[in-house]
Amino acid sequence: MSLDFDRKDCFVVDGKLALPYTYFAGRMGSKFITTLRDEKKIMGVKCPVCNKVYVPPRQTCEIDMTDIRENWVELRNTGEVTNFTVIRYDDKHLPRKAPFILALVKLDGADSPFAHILEGIVPEEVTLGMRVEAVFAKATTSTILDIDHFEPARVSKVQVSEPAPRAQEHAAVPKSKEELDQDERRKAMSKKIIITAALAGAATMKNQNPAVPYSPQEFADDAYKCWKAGAAMVHVHAREDSGMATHDHGRIKDTHDAIREKCPDLIVNMSSAVGMGKTAEQRISQIIHVKPEMASLNTNTMNFSLVDRKSGKVFIDFVFENTFTMLQDFGKAMEEAGVKPEMELYDMGGLDNWALIAKQGFFTRPFNFNFVWGVAGGQAFRPDAFMTMKHALPEGANFTTCGVGTDQFPAITMSSLAGGHMRVGLEDNIRIPTGELAKGSYEQVEWAVKIAQIAGREVATPDEARAIMGLRKR
Amino acid sequence: MAHRKKNRNVGIIGIGQTKYSSHREDVNQPEMIHEAVIAALKDAGLTMKDVDCIVHGNMELFEMVHQPDLWHTLGTGAYGKDCIRITTGGTVGATVACAADNLVASGMYDIVMAIGFEKLQEGHTTGGITNMADPLWFRHLQTGALTGTKAYDVIKEFGEERAKRASLMYRIIMDKHAGLNPNAHRAFGLEFEQIDDLIKTSPRLVGDLKLIEMCSQSDGACCVIFACEKKAKELSKKPVWVRDHITVHREEVFVMFGYDDRNPFPATHRFAAEQLYTRNGVTSPVDYFDVFEMYDPASWWAVDWLRDFFMLKGDEHLKLVENKEIMIGGKIPVNPSGGVIGSNPIGATALVRVAEAALQVRGDAGAHQIPTPVNHALASGFGGTMWTVLMMLEKELNWQEAHNG
Ligand SMILES: [Zn+2]
């Protein structure tokens, strides 16, 4: 049939319907939304006759018409995905930029699923039945968006499942010809030097150096300057506005995303140490939530204290706990989430610890290590110790280094000479080699670039750094 | 008009209403509907298990909600049952009643629940009504549901003083009736002595249509349960029988451009009444009916429409009003409930007419029950483009042989 109608001289009326309305939520809806808003609790009602638990709450059980309005139950913030769809177009009325996931989430304890945004996972990885948890919005809108979104549930006890079968990448398996070729290419590339800027750490405060970033925006601005100066990677501990190190997923993700937004090219390496007094679960769950390209993996339990360098007086005594189980669980969780671990070696024992756990075979090549010098509780920088550690690394491993305070520049200079990479930044040291306060981590990056020039090393771009460290090509 | 007798008789066996009011923040839509549903089930002595089908209706988009019948399931009790949504504008409440009657009379279902509701405070009535109009010809010229043409007609025919006094007389009678009905939205306590004062002081809305003469915007729901003769007799001591109903409408009644003697306002009311009475052998409706629940959106309309619905001539309808014959205790009481001027939850409004007429037949209307026996009742529905629905209710099943049960 022909669709070739004659449309000549046909007048078309263009109109628009836009009608205001209010919605009376009723007492049930009112309690649900105000409890969500004021107490960050998700409330449902349970039918005493058929035991069905409704969320959102209803006044009447649809099955048996029982009046259930007084039978409130508090639901958990966790649940499972019963179905989902991926929105692949942008429109004004949509709550997120496409693509994003809308999932039906059945909360633990509820019998009726409800729709919400699912974040922190790519559509390809969403599975029915997957565990998710609610993330509450920072600012209330008195709508269902007071739950900002759902995201994959935190790993309460890191799973000890077998790693995905990526046999050819496993440490224990002999390497293929192709892999050996890759190693050769990496070796060649390794003549280039990767500069990392550790922007803030958990302890350096603005009263020590006002350039220390706290807000996601400050992190992003700082990262941008470092990238401009020559850094290929930034290492991040997110901070609250107060300056306190935080394990809050939202804040960490905001910080990570702000950096990614401002400098999409840059590699973001997140801390799995987070800060003093954080639980194992707090330390790893944020990594799994944010899924940065890389994250630190600490290899030994040690003192990590604040001791006056001149008088030896102890200001703050703290044991930085990194048990074998944590090393194993964190490592597995990272590998499974596609986050490349950077093994932090505070002394030779840390390397030995790692090597023991690595026998399980879940760490993927190439391995990336960071020698950390000068922590009060770890070892001070010594060139011979440095070379001893370098020699003890597994074949083909990459290494970088950082040093606390005055150890910083000597250690990275050593690394540049020994074929390793360099980490600078206000996390480790607030000054430049002249003794003046650094205007920002970027100024230390500028110094690192000079050191690279002296050592005859070319500075790696982020993509070159990815190739060297075995990160997925972007 | 071709019309076949019913396949089987249908009786009203349950009636439930909410209180009508301007705001119901304490309940959402299904919760409000639920109040009427529970009241009707209680009235009928039934549970939802006994109901076979639900007919659900309100004004399209007046609450800015799409497919309300689906998400009202929790309130209507339609879970696992057949549910039909009907929306015919202002007449929808009457149409759900007609549909329920048809569904039972046909034999499709034994017990059908008709539900009409509206929460006018949630939506934008004038916006919704305006969007009903033809986008090319009328939409830019629409004012919503208000019109002053009927006042113009009545004034032109009977003179300004008599017309205006009749309209106010009608209005005050309705207010007195509303005062007796605990479900009514508005009852001001007006007195007949205020007629002259109100004519002068009540603000004009459109032409000579004054604020006091216009209906309210109300929130509320109404539920009426219809059953086949067999079930009605088994389940109810006092079923009210649906004798007949008729629907008449035409679109071009958007007469926006002024009154024209040669092309008068199309009289769908009179046409519907004529058809209905002829086929039921009613020769003098004023004598035949004991009560009339009329969809009266404004007192000007109401006064004029009495002439059409009762097939009156000249100024007989004015005299009914002026002599208070339409008052409770009069010859033919109109709207003992206080009518639409008293309460107007639009999607429920026309069903409320059926419900209130049935309550009068049963003698269960309480304080606004008319004192004389009610054997024959008439209910009307009205909507946008001169839709007319009339439904006749009977106390006794004696106007035709009941072939089956
Ligand atoms: Zn139940």
Short mmCIF file of C-alpha atoms in Angstrom, two decimals, chain A:
data_model
loop_
_atom_site.label_atom_id
_atom_site.label_comp_id
_atom_site.label_asym_id
_atom_site.label_seq_id
_atom_site.Cartn_x
_atom_site.Cartn_y
_atom_site.Cartn_z
CA MET A 1 0.00 0.00 0.00
CA SER A 2 1.31 3.40 -0.87
CA LEU A 3 1.91 5.85 1.96
CA ASP A 4 2.34 8.63 -0.49
CA PHE A 5 -0.53 10.82 0.66
CA ASP A 6 -0.91 14.27 -0.73
CA ARG A 7 -0.02 16.58 2.18
CA LYS A 8 -0.11 19.80 0.26
CA ASP A 9 -2.04 22.62 1.97
CA CYS A 10 -2.68 20.56 5.09
CA PHE A 11 -2.65 22.75 8.17
CA VAL A 12 -1.27 21.22 11.35
CA VAL A 13 -2.04 22.66 14.79
CA ASP A 14 0.97 22.57 17.09
CA GLY A 15 -0.04 22.41 20.73
CA LYS A 16 1.31 21.58 24.10
CA LEU A 17 -0.45 20.16 27.16
CA ALA A 18 1.08 21.22 30.44
CA LEU A 19 -1.28 20.94 33.38
CA PRO A 20 -0.32 21.66 36.96
CA TYR A 21 -1.31 19.14 39.60
CA THR A 22 -0.83 18.25 43.23
CA TYR A 23 -0.95 14.77 44.63
CA PHE A 24 -2.36 14.01 48.03
CA ALA A 25 -0.15 11.24 49.32
CA GLY A 26 -2.50 10.23 52.10
CA ARG A 27 -1.31 9.21 55.57
CA MET A 28 0.42 6.04 54.39
CA GLY A 29 2.35 7.76 51.64
CA SER A 30 3.09 10.68 53.94
CA LYS A 31 4.64 8.51 56.62
CA PHE A 32 6.66 6.59 54.05
CA ILE A 33 8.11 9.69 52.46
CA THR A 34 8.75 11.63 55.67
CA THR A 35 10.43 8.64 57.35
CA LEU A 36 12.57 8.17 54.29
CA ARG A 37 13.41 11.85 54.30
CA ASP A 38 13.96 12.45 58.01
CA GLU A 39 15.25 9.09 59.25
CA LYS A 40 16.58 7.47 56.09
CA LYS A 41 14.45 4.44 56.78
CA ILE A 42 12.40 2.51 54.26
CA MET A 43 9.05 1.55 55.75
CA GLY A 44 6.51 -0.97 54.55
CA VAL A 45 3.35 -2.53 55.91
CA LYS A 46 2.65 -6.17 56.54
CA CYS A 47 -0.71 -7.85 56.06
CA PRO A 48 -1.44 -9.87 59.20
CA VAL A 49 -3.73 -12.17 57.23
CA CYS A 50 -1.60 -13.21 54.26
CA ASN A 51 1.79 -11.91 55.54
CA LYS A 52 2.46 -9.99 52.37
CA VAL A 53 4.75 -7.04 53.04
CA TYR A 54 4.02 -4.03 50.86
CA VAL A 55 6.52 -1.39 49.91
CA PRO A 56 5.52 1.25 49.07
CA PRO A 57 3.07 0.87 51.93
CA ARG A 58 -0.62 0.47 51.23
CA GLN A 59 -3.65 0.99 53.39
CA THR A 60 -5.33 -2.20 52.20
CA CYS A 61 -4.07 -5.65 51.32
CA GLU A 62 -4.95 -6.10 47.67
CA ILE A 63 -5.41 -9.83 48.14
CA ASP A 64 -7.76 -10.03 51.10
CA MET A 65 -8.87 -6.37 51.53
CA THR A 66 -7.53 -6.37 55.10
CA ASP A 67 -6.95 -2.93 56.57
CA ILE A 68 -3.20 -2.99 57.16
CA ARG A 69 -2.50 0.67 57.75
CA GLU A 70 -1.20 0.29 61.31
CA ASN A 71 1.07 -2.66 60.64
CA TRP A 72 4.30 -0.82 59.88
CA VAL A 73 7.54 -2.73 59.42
CA GLU A 74 10.99 -1.32 58.82
CA LEU A 75 12.75 -2.81 55.85
CA ARG A 76 16.44 -3.22 55.29
CA ASN A 77 18.24 -1.06 52.76
CA THR A 78 19.40 -4.13 50.89
CA GLY A 79 17.57 -6.28 48.44
CA GLU A 80 17.79 -8.03 45.15
CA VAL A 81 17.20 -7.13 41.54
CA THR A 82 14.12 -8.92 40.22
CA ASN A 83 14.24 -7.25 36.82
CA PHE A 84 15.81 -4.31 35.10
CA THR A 85 15.91 -2.26 31.95
CA VAL A 86 18.53 0.00 30.42
CA ILE A 87 17.51 3.48 29.34
CA ARG A 88 19.48 4.35 26.27
CA TYR A 89 18.03 7.71 25.30
CA ASP A 90 18.20 11.14 26.89
CA ASP A 91 15.08 13.06 27.74
CA LYS A 92 14.21 15.92 30.03
CA HIS A 93 11.98 13.84 32.27
CA LEU A 94 14.58 11.16 32.92
CA PRO A 95 16.45 11.19 36.23
CA ARG A 96 19.87 10.41 34.75
CA LYS A 97 21.81 10.79 31.55
CA ALA A 98 21.58 7.75 29.33
CA PRO A 99 22.60 5.05 29.50
CA PHE A 100 21.39 4.23 32.99
CA ILE A 101 19.73 1.27 34.60
CA LEU A 102 16.25 1.15 36.11
CA ALA A 103 15.89 -1.94 38.24
CA LEU A 104 13.02 -3.54 40.11
CA VAL A 105 14.39 -4.03 43.58
CA LYS A 106 12.74 -6.32 46.10
CA LEU A 107 14.01 -5.17 49.47
CA ASP A 108 14.91 -7.77 52.05
CA GLY A 109 11.74 -8.42 54.01
CA ALA A 110 9.39 -7.07 51.33
CA ASP A 111 7.15 -8.95 48.93
CA SER A 112 6.65 -6.26 46.35
CA PRO A 113 9.52 -4.90 44.28
CA PHE A 114 9.74 -1.28 43.31
CA ALA A 115 11.62 0.52 40.59
CA HIS A 116 14.73 2.59 41.19
CA ILE A 117 17.96 3.64 39.59
CA LEU A 118 20.83 1.15 39.74
CA GLU A 119 24.33 2.57 39.61
CA GLY A 120 27.87 1.41 40.15
CA ILE A 121 27.62 -1.35 37.60
CA VAL A 122 27.59 -1.51 33.82
CA PRO A 123 24.40 -2.88 32.23
CA GLU A 124 26.22 -5.92 30.89
CA GLU A 125 27.04 -7.04 34.42
CA VAL A 126 23.59 -6.72 35.98
CA THR A 127 22.09 -10.08 36.83
CA LEU A 128 18.67 -11.01 38.16
CA GLY A 129 18.94 -11.80 41.82
CA MET A 130 22.03 -9.68 42.32
CA ARG A 131 22.34 -8.05 45.71
CA VAL A 132 21.95 -4.31 45.86
CA GLU A 133 21.68 -1.67 48.51
CA ALA A 134 20.09 1.74 48.76
CA VAL A 135 22.26 4.84 48.72
CA PHE A 136 20.48 7.78 50.29
CA ALA A 137 20.63 11.20 48.71
CA LYS A 138 22.69 13.85 50.44
CA ALA A 139 20.06 16.50 49.96
CA THR A 140 16.39 15.69 50.38
CA THR A 141 13.82 16.43 47.72
CA SER A 142 10.94 14.84 49.67
CA THR A 143 10.49 12.37 46.84
CA ILE A 144 11.39 8.74 46.30
CA LEU A 145 14.71 10.18 45.06
CA ASP A 146 15.64 10.65 48.72
CA ILE A 147 16.95 7.21 47.92
CA ASP A 148 19.44 8.51 45.40
CA HIS A 149 19.97 5.14 43.78
CA PHE A 150 20.73 1.50 44.43
CA GLU A 151 24.12 0.01 43.88
CA PRO A 152 25.72 -3.42 44.14
CA ALA A 153 25.68 -4.40 47.79
CA ARG A 154 28.82 -4.01 49.81
CA VAL A 155 30.72 -7.22 50.29
CA SER A 156 30.07 -7.80 53.95
CA LYS A 157 32.71 -10.47 54.19
CA VAL A 158 34.84 -10.47 51.11
CA GLN A 159 33.90 -13.45 49.00
CA VAL A 160 36.36 -16.32 48.90
CA SER A 161 35.09 -17.66 45.64
CA GLU A 162 37.41 -18.98 42.97
CA PRO A 163 38.62 -16.25 40.66
CA ALA A 164 37.29 -16.07 37.16
CA PRO A 165 39.12 -18.47 34.85
CA ARG A 166 41.64 -16.19 33.25
CA ALA A 167 44.28 -18.86 33.31
CA GLN A 168 46.74 -17.32 30.95
CA GLU A 169 47.07 -14.33 33.23
CA HIS A 170 47.67 -16.25 36.43
CA ALA A 171 50.98 -15.96 38.17
CA ALA A 172 51.45 -19.69 38.55
CA VAL A 173 50.85 -20.55 34.91
CA PRO A 174 53.74 -20.51 32.42
CA LYS A 175 53.54 -17.62 29.99
CA SER A 176 52.58 -17.97 26.38
CA LYS A 177 54.64 -16.68 23.48
CA GLU A 178 52.22 -13.84 23.05
CA GLU A 179 52.56 -12.90 26.68
CA LEU A 180 56.32 -12.97 26.47
CA ASP A 181 56.11 -10.61 23.52
CA GLN A 182 53.89 -8.37 25.55
CA ASP A 183 56.45 -8.39 28.32
CA GLU A 184 59.07 -7.28 25.84
CA ARG A 185 56.91 -4.42 24.71
CA ARG A 186 56.27 -3.46 28.31
CA LYS A 187 59.97 -3.56 29.03
CA ALA A 188 60.60 -1.18 26.18
CA MET A 189 57.81 1.03 27.34
CA SER A 190 59.19 0.93 30.82
CA LYS A 191 61.91 3.19 29.72
CA LYS A 192 59.17 5.75 30.03
CA ILE A 193 58.53 6.87 33.57
CA ILE A 194 55.12 7.11 35.20
CA ILE A 195 54.57 10.00 37.57
CA THR A 196 51.85 9.59 40.14
CA ALA A 197 50.54 12.41 42.29
CA ALA A 198 49.13 11.42 45.68
CA LEU A 199 46.88 14.43 46.10
CA ALA A 200 45.93 14.36 49.75
CA GLY A 201 46.32 11.13 51.69
CA ALA A 202 44.39 10.73 54.91
CA ALA A 203 46.41 12.85 57.26
CA THR A 204 47.78 15.96 55.56
CA MET A 205 45.56 18.90 56.41
CA LYS A 206 45.01 22.35 55.02
CA ASN A 207 46.60 23.90 58.14
CA GLN A 208 49.83 22.21 57.08
CA ASN A 209 49.51 23.17 53.46
CA PRO A 210 46.45 25.10 52.27
CA ALA A 211 46.73 23.44 48.87
CA VAL A 212 45.55 20.09 50.26
CA PRO A 213 42.25 19.29 48.49
CA TYR A 214 39.13 18.31 50.45
CA SER A 215 36.17 18.75 48.12
CA PRO A 216 35.60 16.76 44.92
CA GLN A 217 36.06 20.00 43.01
CA GLU A 218 39.38 20.73 44.69
CA PHE A 219 40.52 17.20 43.93
CA ALA A 220 39.48 17.60 40.33
CA ASP A 221 41.20 20.96 39.96
CA ASP A 222 44.36 19.64 41.58
CA ALA A 223 44.36 16.48 39.48
CA TYR A 224 44.00 18.60 36.38
CA LYS A 225 47.08 20.68 37.27
CA CYS A 226 49.09 17.53 38.01
CA TRP A 227 48.05 16.02 34.71
CA LYS A 228 49.06 19.20 32.93
CA ALA A 229 52.40 19.08 34.72
CA GLY A 230 53.06 15.50 33.59
CA ALA A 231 51.36 13.09 35.98
CA ALA A 232 49.77 10.00 34.42
CA MET A 233 48.02 8.88 37.61
CA VAL A 234 46.58 10.36 40.78
CA HIS A 235 46.26 8.50 44.05
CA VAL A 236 43.22 9.52 46.06
CA HIS A 237 41.91 9.35 49.61
CA ALA A 238 38.60 11.21 49.60
CA ARG A 239 37.91 13.77 52.33
CA GLU A 240 34.88 15.28 53.94
CA ASP A 241 34.54 19.06 53.81
CA SER A 242 35.95 19.04 57.34
CA GLY A 243 39.09 17.42 55.98
CA MET A 244 38.43 14.08 57.66
CA ALA A 245 39.19 11.02 55.56
CA THR A 246 35.93 9.37 54.60
CA HIS A 247 34.67 5.92 53.73
CA ASP A 248 31.35 7.33 52.51
CA HIS A 249 30.65 5.76 49.15
CA GLY A 250 28.85 8.77 47.80
CA ARG A 251 31.63 11.18 48.69
CA ILE A 252 34.32 8.87 47.40
CA LYS A 253 32.45 8.31 44.15
CA ASP A 254 31.81 12.03 43.79
CA THR A 255 35.53 12.70 44.27
CA HIS A 256 36.49 9.97 41.82
CA ASP A 257 33.91 11.09 39.29
CA ALA A 258 34.86 14.75 39.59
CA ILE A 259 38.43 13.88 38.69
CA ARG A 260 37.32 11.66 35.82
CA GLU A 261 35.07 14.39 34.55
CA LYS A 262 37.76 17.06 34.65
CA CYS A 263 40.57 14.86 33.30
CA PRO A 264 39.07 11.82 31.57
CA ASP A 265 42.53 10.78 30.44
CA LEU A 266 44.07 10.44 33.88
CA ILE A 267 44.34 7.14 35.78
CA VAL A 268 42.69 7.27 39.20
CA ASN A 269 44.25 5.06 41.85
CA MET A 270 42.17 4.92 45.02
CA SER A 271 43.33 4.10 48.49
CA SER A 272 42.06 0.95 50.16
CA ALA A 273 43.59 2.18 53.41
CA VAL A 274 41.14 5.09 53.49
CA GLY A 275 42.27 6.44 56.86
CA MET A 276 42.75 5.56 60.51
CA GLY A 277 40.19 3.41 62.26
CA LYS A 278 38.29 2.19 59.22
CA THR A 279 37.01 -1.38 59.19
CA ALA A 280 38.06 -3.89 56.59
CA GLU A 281 34.60 -3.76 55.12
CA GLN A 282 34.63 0.04 54.92
CA ARG A 283 38.02 -0.10 53.25
CA ILE A 284 37.20 -2.53 50.48
CA SER A 285 33.51 -1.87 49.83
CA GLN A 286 34.17 1.65 48.54
CA ILE A 287 36.67 0.29 46.03
CA ILE A 288 34.16 -2.23 44.75
CA HIS A 289 31.54 0.52 44.63
CA VAL A 290 33.58 3.06 42.72
CA LYS A 291 35.68 0.60 40.68
CA PRO A 292 38.63 2.86 39.92
CA GLU A 293 41.16 1.64 37.43
CA MET A 294 43.62 0.99 40.20
CA ALA A 295 43.70 0.79 43.99
CA SER A 296 46.30 0.39 46.68
CA LEU A 297 46.64 -3.03 48.35
CA ASN A 298 48.54 -2.99 51.63
CA THR A 299 50.70 -5.98 52.39
CA ASN A 300 51.49 -6.05 56.09
CA THR A 301 50.21 -5.14 59.49
CA MET A 302 52.45 -2.46 60.95
CA ASN A 303 52.72 0.55 63.19
CA PHE A 304 51.55 3.59 61.32
CA SER A 305 52.03 6.34 63.81
CA LEU A 306 52.75 9.99 64.28
CA VAL A 307 56.13 10.33 65.99
CA ASP A 308 58.12 13.53 66.36
CA ARG A 309 61.11 13.08 64.07
CA LYS A 310 63.41 15.16 66.30
CA SER A 311 62.42 14.13 69.83
CA GLY A 312 61.05 10.67 69.16
CA LYS A 313 57.92 11.57 71.08
CA VAL A 314 54.84 9.57 70.12
CA PHE A 315 51.90 11.76 69.15
CA ILE A 316 49.51 9.19 67.78
CA ASP A 317 50.04 5.48 67.99
CA PHE A 318 48.15 3.39 65.48
CA VAL A 319 48.39 -0.14 64.20
CA PHE A 320 47.62 -0.35 60.51
CA GLU A 321 46.00 -3.73 60.20
CA ASN A 322 46.52 -5.70 57.01
CA THR A 323 46.19 -9.35 57.85
CA PHE A 324 46.84 -12.14 55.40
CA THR A 325 43.08 -12.65 55.13
CA MET A 326 42.60 -9.02 54.23
CA LEU A 327 45.43 -9.13 51.73
CA GLN A 328 43.78 -12.16 50.18
CA ASP A 329 40.20 -10.91 50.33
CA PHE A 330 40.97 -7.38 49.19
CA GLY A 331 43.16 -8.68 46.41
CA LYS A 332 40.52 -11.07 45.16
CA ALA A 333 37.78 -8.50 45.39
CA MET A 334 39.83 -6.04 43.36
CA GLU A 335 40.79 -8.57 40.73
CA GLU A 336 37.18 -9.68 40.42
CA ALA A 337 36.00 -6.10 40.10
CA GLY A 338 38.57 -5.32 37.43
CA VAL A 339 40.47 -2.95 39.72
CA LYS A 340 44.22 -3.34 39.29
CA PRO A 341 45.91 -3.57 42.70
CA GLU A 342 49.05 -1.60 43.46
CA MET A 343 50.88 -3.52 46.17
CA GLU A 344 52.20 -1.22 48.88
CA LEU A 345 55.52 -2.48 50.26
CA TYR A 346 56.60 -0.81 53.48
CA ASP A 347 59.49 -3.23 53.86
CA MET A 348 60.76 -6.49 52.47
CA GLY A 349 58.35 -8.47 54.67
CA GLY A 350 55.42 -6.96 52.81
CA LEU A 351 56.74 -8.34 49.55
CA ASP A 352 57.15 -11.75 51.13
CA ASN A 353 53.61 -11.59 52.47
CA TRP A 354 52.30 -10.79 49.04
CA ALA A 355 54.34 -13.57 47.44
CA LEU A 356 52.79 -16.09 49.82
CA ILE A 357 49.22 -15.05 49.03
CA ALA A 358 50.07 -14.74 45.32
CA LYS A 359 50.60 -18.50 45.29
CA GLN A 360 46.79 -18.76 45.25
CA GLY A 361 47.08 -17.53 41.70
CA PHE A 362 44.47 -14.82 41.53
CA PHE A 363 46.74 -11.84 40.96
CA THR A 364 46.99 -10.90 37.32
CA ARG A 365 50.14 -9.79 35.54
CA PRO A 366 51.81 -7.43 35.27
CA PHE A 367 52.23 -6.87 39.01
CA ASN A 368 52.63 -3.31 40.20
CA PHE A 369 54.43 -2.46 43.44
CA ASN A 370 55.02 0.71 45.36
CA PHE A 371 57.92 1.01 47.79
CA VAL A 372 56.88 3.28 50.64
CA TRP A 373 59.63 4.91 52.68
CA GLY A 374 59.71 6.84 55.88
CA VAL A 375 56.44 5.87 57.54
CA ALA A 376 56.81 5.92 61.32
CA GLY A 377 56.40 2.19 61.62
CA GLY A 378 57.96 1.24 58.28
CA GLN A 379 61.53 1.57 57.07
CA ALA A 380 63.38 4.76 56.23
CA PHE A 381 64.77 5.28 52.74
CA ARG A 382 68.15 3.66 52.08
CA PRO A 383 69.51 3.17 48.55
CA ASP A 384 70.81 -0.31 49.25
CA ALA A 385 67.50 -1.40 50.80
CA PHE A 386 65.82 0.02 47.70
CA MET A 387 67.96 -2.09 45.37
CA THR A 388 67.47 -5.18 47.54
CA MET A 389 63.74 -4.81 47.23
CA LYS A 390 63.94 -4.18 43.51
CA HIS A 391 65.93 -7.37 43.04
CA ALA A 392 63.43 -9.35 45.09
CA LEU A 393 60.47 -8.41 42.84
CA PRO A 394 58.99 -11.06 40.57
CA GLU A 395 60.23 -10.92 37.02
CA GLY A 396 58.53 -8.33 34.85
CA ALA A 397 56.97 -6.50 37.78
CA ASN A 398 56.68 -2.73 37.74
CA PHE A 399 57.65 -0.65 40.70
CA THR A 400 57.22 2.90 41.77
CA THR A 401 58.16 4.59 44.98
CA CYS A 402 57.15 7.26 47.41
CA GLY A 403 58.66 8.64 50.55
CA VAL A 404 57.29 10.50 53.52
CA GLY A 405 58.63 14.00 54.10
CA THR A 406 62.29 14.42 53.27
CA ASP A 407 62.47 10.82 51.97
CA GLN A 408 60.28 11.79 49.03
CA PHE A 409 62.64 13.29 46.51
CA PRO A 410 65.69 11.10 47.23
CA ALA A 411 63.53 7.97 46.93
CA ILE A 412 61.95 8.97 43.61
CA THR A 413 65.31 10.00 42.25
CA MET A 414 66.62 6.56 43.11
CA SER A 415 63.62 4.96 41.43
CA SER A 416 64.12 6.97 38.26
CA LEU A 417 67.69 5.73 38.09
CA ALA A 418 66.79 2.11 38.88
CA GLY A 419 64.12 1.83 36.14
CA GLY A 420 61.14 2.40 38.44
CA HIS A 421 58.46 5.04 38.50
CA MET A 422 57.79 7.99 40.79
CA ARG A 423 55.09 9.07 43.15
CA VAL A 424 54.96 12.57 44.61
CA GLY A 425 52.13 14.60 46.15
CA LEU A 426 50.98 16.31 49.30
CA GLU A 427 49.95 13.01 50.85
CA ASP A 428 53.63 12.20 51.33
CA ASN A 429 55.27 15.59 51.62
CA ILE A 430 54.01 19.14 51.84
CA ARG A 431 57.19 20.77 50.52
CA ILE A 432 59.33 21.04 47.43
CA PRO A 433 63.08 20.26 47.62
CA THR A 434 63.89 23.90 48.43
CA GLY A 435 62.01 23.51 51.71
CA GLU A 436 59.18 25.80 50.70
CA LEU A 437 55.57 24.66 50.92
CA ALA A 438 54.48 23.18 47.60
CA LYS A 439 51.83 25.27 45.86
CA GLY A 440 50.14 21.99 45.18
CA SER A 441 50.97 18.44 44.28
CA TYR A 442 51.50 19.69 40.76
CA GLU A 443 54.60 21.62 41.82
CA GLN A 444 56.12 18.37 43.05
CA VAL A 445 55.13 16.79 39.74
CA GLU A 446 57.08 19.56 38.01
CA TRP A 447 60.11 18.62 40.12
CA ALA A 448 59.62 14.95 39.30
CA VAL A 449 59.59 15.81 35.61
CA LYS A 450 62.96 17.54 36.08
CA ILE A 451 64.33 14.45 37.82
CA ALA A 452 63.09 12.28 34.95
CA GLN A 453 64.92 14.56 32.51
CA ILE A 454 68.13 14.29 34.51
CA ALA A 455 67.79 10.49 34.58
CA GLY A 456 67.14 10.42 30.86
CA ARG A 457 63.60 9.04 31.21
CA GLU A 458 60.70 10.19 29.11
CA VAL A 459 57.51 10.93 31.03
CA ALA A 460 54.68 8.45 30.24
CA THR A 461 51.29 9.62 29.12
CA PRO A 462 48.32 8.07 30.92
CA ASP A 463 47.72 5.67 28.04
CA GLU A 464 51.37 4.67 28.00
CA ALA A 465 51.12 4.17 31.74
CA ARG A 466 48.09 1.93 31.20
CA ALA A 467 50.05 -0.21 28.80
CA ILE A 468 52.97 -0.46 31.19
CA MET A 469 50.87 -1.36 34.23
CA GLY A 470 48.50 -3.66 32.38
CA LEU A 471 45.36 -1.58 32.75
CA ARG A 472 42.62 -2.01 30.22
CA LYS A 473 43.01 0.27 27.22
CA ARG A 474 40.36 2.99 27.37
#
